[in-house]
CSV table of C-alpha atoms in Angstrom, one decimal:
chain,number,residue,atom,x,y,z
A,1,UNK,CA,105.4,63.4,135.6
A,2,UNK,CA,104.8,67.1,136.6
A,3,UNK,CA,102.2,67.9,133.9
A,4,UNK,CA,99.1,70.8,133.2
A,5,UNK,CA,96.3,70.5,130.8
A,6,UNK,CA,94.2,73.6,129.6
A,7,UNK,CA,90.9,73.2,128.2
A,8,UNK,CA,87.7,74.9,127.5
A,9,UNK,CA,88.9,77.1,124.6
A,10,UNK,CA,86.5,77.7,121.7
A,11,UNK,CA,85.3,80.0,119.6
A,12,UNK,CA,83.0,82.4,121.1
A,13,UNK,CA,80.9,85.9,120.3
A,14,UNK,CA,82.4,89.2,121.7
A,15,UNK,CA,80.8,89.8,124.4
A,16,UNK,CA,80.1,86.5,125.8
A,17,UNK,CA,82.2,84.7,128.8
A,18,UNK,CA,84.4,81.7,128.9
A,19,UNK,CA,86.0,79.2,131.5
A,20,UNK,CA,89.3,77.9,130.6
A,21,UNK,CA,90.7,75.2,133.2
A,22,UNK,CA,93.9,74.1,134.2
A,23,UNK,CA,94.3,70.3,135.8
A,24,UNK,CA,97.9,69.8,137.3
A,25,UNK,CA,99.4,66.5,137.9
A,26,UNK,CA,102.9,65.1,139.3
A,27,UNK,CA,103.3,68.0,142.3
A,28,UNK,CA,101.8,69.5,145.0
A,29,UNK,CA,99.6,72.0,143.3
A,30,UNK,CA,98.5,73.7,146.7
A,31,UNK,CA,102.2,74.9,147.0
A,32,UNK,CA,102.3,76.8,143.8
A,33,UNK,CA,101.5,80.1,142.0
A,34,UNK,CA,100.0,79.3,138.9
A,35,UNK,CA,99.8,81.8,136.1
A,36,UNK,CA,97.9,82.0,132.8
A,37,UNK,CA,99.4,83.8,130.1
A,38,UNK,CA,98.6,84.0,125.9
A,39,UNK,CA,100.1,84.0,122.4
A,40,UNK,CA,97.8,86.1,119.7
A,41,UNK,CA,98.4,84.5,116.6
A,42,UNK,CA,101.8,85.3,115.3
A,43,UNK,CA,102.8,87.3,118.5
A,44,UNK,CA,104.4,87.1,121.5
A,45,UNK,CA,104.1,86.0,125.1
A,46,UNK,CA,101.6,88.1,127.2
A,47,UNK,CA,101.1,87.4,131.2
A,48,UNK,CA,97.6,87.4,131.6
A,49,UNK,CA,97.4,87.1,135.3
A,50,UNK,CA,98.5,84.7,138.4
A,51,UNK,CA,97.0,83.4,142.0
A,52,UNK,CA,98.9,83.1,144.2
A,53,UNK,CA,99.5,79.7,146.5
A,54,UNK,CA,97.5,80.0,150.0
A,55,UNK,CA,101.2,80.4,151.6
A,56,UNK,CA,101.0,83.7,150.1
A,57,UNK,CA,97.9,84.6,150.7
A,58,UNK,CA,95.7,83.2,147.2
A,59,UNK,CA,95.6,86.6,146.0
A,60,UNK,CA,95.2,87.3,142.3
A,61,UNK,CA,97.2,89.5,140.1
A,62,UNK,CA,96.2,90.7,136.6
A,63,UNK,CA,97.7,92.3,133.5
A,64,UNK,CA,96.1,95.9,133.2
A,65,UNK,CA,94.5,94.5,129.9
A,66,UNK,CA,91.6,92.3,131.3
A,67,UNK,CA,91.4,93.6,134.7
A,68,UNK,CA,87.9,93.8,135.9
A,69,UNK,CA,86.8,91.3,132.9
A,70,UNK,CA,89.3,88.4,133.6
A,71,UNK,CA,89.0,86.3,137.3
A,72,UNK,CA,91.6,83.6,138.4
A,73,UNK,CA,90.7,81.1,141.0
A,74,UNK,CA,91.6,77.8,142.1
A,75,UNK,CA,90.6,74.6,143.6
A,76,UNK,CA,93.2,73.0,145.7
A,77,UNK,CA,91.2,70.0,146.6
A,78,UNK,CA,91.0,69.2,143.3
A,79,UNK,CA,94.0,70.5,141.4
A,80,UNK,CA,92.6,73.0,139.0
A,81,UNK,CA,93.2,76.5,138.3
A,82,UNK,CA,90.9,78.4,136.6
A,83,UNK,CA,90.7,81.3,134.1
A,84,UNK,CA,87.1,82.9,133.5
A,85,UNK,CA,86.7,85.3,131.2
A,86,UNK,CA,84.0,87.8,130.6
A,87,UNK,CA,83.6,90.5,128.2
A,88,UNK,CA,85.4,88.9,125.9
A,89,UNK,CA,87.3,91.0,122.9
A,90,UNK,CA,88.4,90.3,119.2
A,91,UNK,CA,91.7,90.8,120.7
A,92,UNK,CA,91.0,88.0,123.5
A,93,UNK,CA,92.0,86.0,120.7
A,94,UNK,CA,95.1,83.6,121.5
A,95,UNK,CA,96.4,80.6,122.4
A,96,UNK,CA,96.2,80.3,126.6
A,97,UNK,CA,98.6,78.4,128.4
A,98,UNK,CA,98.9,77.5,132.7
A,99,UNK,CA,102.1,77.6,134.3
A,100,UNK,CA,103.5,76.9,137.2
A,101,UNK,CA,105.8,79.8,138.7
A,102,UNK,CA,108.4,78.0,140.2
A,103,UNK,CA,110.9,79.5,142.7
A,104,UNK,CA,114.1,78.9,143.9
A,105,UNK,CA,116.9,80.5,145.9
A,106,UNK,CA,119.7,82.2,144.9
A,107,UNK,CA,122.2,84.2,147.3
A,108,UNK,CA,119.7,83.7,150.2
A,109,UNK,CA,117.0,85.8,147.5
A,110,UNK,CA,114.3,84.0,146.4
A,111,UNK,CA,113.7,84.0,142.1
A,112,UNK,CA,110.7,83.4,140.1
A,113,UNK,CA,110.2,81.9,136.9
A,114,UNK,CA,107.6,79.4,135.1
A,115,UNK,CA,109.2,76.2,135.1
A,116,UNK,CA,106.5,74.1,132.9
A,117,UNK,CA,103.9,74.9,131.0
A,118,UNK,CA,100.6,73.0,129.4
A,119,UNK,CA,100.2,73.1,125.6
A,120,UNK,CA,97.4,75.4,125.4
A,121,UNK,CA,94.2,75.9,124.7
A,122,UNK,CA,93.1,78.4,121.9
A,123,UNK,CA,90.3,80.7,122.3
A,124,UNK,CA,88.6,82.7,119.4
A,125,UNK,CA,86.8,85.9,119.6
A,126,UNK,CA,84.8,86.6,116.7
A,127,UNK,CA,81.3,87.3,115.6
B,1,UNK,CA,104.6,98.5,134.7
B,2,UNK,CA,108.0,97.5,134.2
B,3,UNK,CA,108.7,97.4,130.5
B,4,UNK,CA,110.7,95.0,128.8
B,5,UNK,CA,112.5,96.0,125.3
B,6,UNK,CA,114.4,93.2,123.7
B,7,UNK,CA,116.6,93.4,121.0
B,8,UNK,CA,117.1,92.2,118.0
B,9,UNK,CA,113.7,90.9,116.8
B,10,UNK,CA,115.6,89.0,114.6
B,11,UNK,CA,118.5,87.5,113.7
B,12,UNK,CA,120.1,85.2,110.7
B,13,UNK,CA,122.3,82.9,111.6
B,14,UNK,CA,124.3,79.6,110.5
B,15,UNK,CA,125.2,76.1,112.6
B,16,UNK,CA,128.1,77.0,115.0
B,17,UNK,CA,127.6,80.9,115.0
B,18,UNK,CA,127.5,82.6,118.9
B,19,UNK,CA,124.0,84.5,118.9
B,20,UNK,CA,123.6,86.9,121.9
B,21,UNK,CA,120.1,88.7,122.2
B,22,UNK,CA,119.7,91.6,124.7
B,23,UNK,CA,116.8,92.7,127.0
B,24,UNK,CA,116.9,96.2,128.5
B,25,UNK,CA,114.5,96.2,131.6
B,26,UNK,CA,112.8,100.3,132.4
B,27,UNK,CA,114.1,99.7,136.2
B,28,UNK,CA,116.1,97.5,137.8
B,29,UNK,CA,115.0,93.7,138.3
B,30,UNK,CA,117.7,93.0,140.9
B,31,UNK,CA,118.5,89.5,138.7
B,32,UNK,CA,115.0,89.0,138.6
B,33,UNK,CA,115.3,87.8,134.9
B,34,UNK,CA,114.2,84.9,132.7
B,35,UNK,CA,114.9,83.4,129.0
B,36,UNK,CA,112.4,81.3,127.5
B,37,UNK,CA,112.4,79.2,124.1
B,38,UNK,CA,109.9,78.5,121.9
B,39,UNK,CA,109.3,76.9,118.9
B,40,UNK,CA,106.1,77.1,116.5
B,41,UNK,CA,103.3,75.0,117.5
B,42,UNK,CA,104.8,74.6,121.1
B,43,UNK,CA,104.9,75.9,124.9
B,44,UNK,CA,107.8,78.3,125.9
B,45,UNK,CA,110.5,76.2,127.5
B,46,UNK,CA,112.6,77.7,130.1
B,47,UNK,CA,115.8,78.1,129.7
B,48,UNK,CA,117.7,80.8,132.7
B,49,UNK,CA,116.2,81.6,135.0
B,50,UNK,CA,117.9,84.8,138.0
B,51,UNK,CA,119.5,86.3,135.1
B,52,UNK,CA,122.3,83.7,134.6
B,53,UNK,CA,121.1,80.0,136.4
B,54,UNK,CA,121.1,77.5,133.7
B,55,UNK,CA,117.9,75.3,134.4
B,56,UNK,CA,118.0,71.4,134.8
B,57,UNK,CA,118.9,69.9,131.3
B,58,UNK,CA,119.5,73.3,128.9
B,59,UNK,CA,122.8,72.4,127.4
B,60,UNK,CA,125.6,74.6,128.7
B,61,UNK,CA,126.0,76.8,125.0
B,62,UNK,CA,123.2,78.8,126.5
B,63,UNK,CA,124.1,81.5,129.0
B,64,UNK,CA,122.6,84.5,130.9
B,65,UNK,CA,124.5,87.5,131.9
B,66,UNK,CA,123.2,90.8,134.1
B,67,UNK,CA,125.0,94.3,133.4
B,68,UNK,CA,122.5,97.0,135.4
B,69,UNK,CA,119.4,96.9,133.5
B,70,UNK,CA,120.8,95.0,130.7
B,71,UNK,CA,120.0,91.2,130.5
B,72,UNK,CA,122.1,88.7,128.0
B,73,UNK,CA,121.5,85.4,126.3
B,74,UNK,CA,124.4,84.1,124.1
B,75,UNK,CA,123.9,80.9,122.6
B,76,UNK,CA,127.8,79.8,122.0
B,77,UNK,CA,128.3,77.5,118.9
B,78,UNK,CA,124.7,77.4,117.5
B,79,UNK,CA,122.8,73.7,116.9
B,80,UNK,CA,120.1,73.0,114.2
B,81,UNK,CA,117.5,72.8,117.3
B,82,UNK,CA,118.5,76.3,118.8
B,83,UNK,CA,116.5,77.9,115.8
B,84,UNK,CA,113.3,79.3,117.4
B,85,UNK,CA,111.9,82.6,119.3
B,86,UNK,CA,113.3,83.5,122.2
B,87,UNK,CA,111.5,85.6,125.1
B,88,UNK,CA,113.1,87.6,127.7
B,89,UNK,CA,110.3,87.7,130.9
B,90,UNK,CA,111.1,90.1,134.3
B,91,UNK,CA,109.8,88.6,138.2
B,92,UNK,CA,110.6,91.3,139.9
B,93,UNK,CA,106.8,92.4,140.2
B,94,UNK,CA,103.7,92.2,138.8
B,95,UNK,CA,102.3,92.5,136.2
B,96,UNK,CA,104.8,89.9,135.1
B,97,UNK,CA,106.1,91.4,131.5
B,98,UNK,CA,107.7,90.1,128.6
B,99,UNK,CA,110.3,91.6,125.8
B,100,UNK,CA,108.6,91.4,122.2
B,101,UNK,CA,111.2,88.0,121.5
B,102,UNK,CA,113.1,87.6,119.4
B,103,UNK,CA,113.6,84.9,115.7
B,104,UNK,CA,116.6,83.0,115.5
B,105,UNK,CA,116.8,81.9,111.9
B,106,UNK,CA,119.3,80.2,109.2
B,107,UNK,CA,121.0,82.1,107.0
């Protein structure tokens, strides 16, 4: 069964850092981006960031509202993605899920989308 | 940033109603356009994917359709479980972005 589990979400001061992890089961996590992404209570979907497989080079991409605070990185070996989090904000608070971005082709183009997700792991900001 | 503006943010509806909720990209995605489903307490689930591929298992009531920068999702003859949020999300580039979603409810 393809399957991802966060963990590592707590409650935490502003200001302090935090390591969420993702372990992946069921398919080859080395060929996959895998992508974070959060729900603030009560509000919508927000891409957090993604790394990219080694195929496409392992780079990292980030949304512009924790670049420079928020690192992606994974561990191939071991099937774990990993979301570390520094500087944390207030509005850092949300539930954070993993993903796998899937793709697939369509008219000789390939498409991206995140075919399953993990249940989350929530994270509180608060003093 | 490519910005994603979905519309309605809600809508009331009964059992066996169409629905269609629209998502109006800032530039062209090229069919690089997904819906997602959620219900409270739960991950999104995928549901198109390329602005009109129905993925594995998603009953056949839901659709996708691509008119320039305009993305639909009609939900034809609307089932008690179809009552949740529903996301709009582009792939064409990152930073990945998603519309606001929008609340399928009963009337």
């Amino acid at each position: 069964e393809v399957q991802l589990v966060e963990s590592g979400g707590r409650f935490v001061q502003p200001g302090r850092s935090l390591t969420l992890s993702c372990e992946v089961s069921g398919f080859r996590f080395g060929d996959y981006t895998i992508s974070w992404l959060r729900q603030a209570p009560g509000k919508g979907l927000e891409w957090v960031g993604f790394i990219r497989s080694k195929d496409y080079g392992g780079a990292p991409e980030y949304a512009p509202s924790v670049k420079g605070r928020f690192t992606i990185s994974r561990d191939d070996s071991n099937k774990i993605a990993y979301l570390h989090m520094n500087s944390l904000k207030m509005e850092d608070t949300a539930v954070y899920y993993c993903s796998r971005e899937e793709r697939a082709m369509v008219n000789f183009y390939y498409y991206y989308f995140m075919d399953v997700w993990g249940r989350g792991t929530a994270v509180t900001v608060s003093s | 940033d490519i910005q994603m503006t979905q519309s309605p943010s809600s809508v009331s509806a009964s059992v066996g109603d169409r629905v269609t909720i629209t998502c109006r990209a800032s530039e062209s995605l090229s069919g690089y356009l997904n819906w997602y489903q959620q219900k409270p307490g739960e991950a999104p689930k995928l549901l198109i994917y390329a602005a009109s591929k129905l993925q594995r298992g998603v009953p056949s009531r839901f659709s996708g359709a691509e008119s320039g920068t305009d993305f639909i999702l009609t939900i034809n003859t609307l089932q008690p479980e179809d009552f949740a949020t529903y996301f709009c999300q582009q792939s064409y580039g990152a930073p990945r972005t998603f519309g606001r979603g929008t609340r399928v409810d009963l009337k």
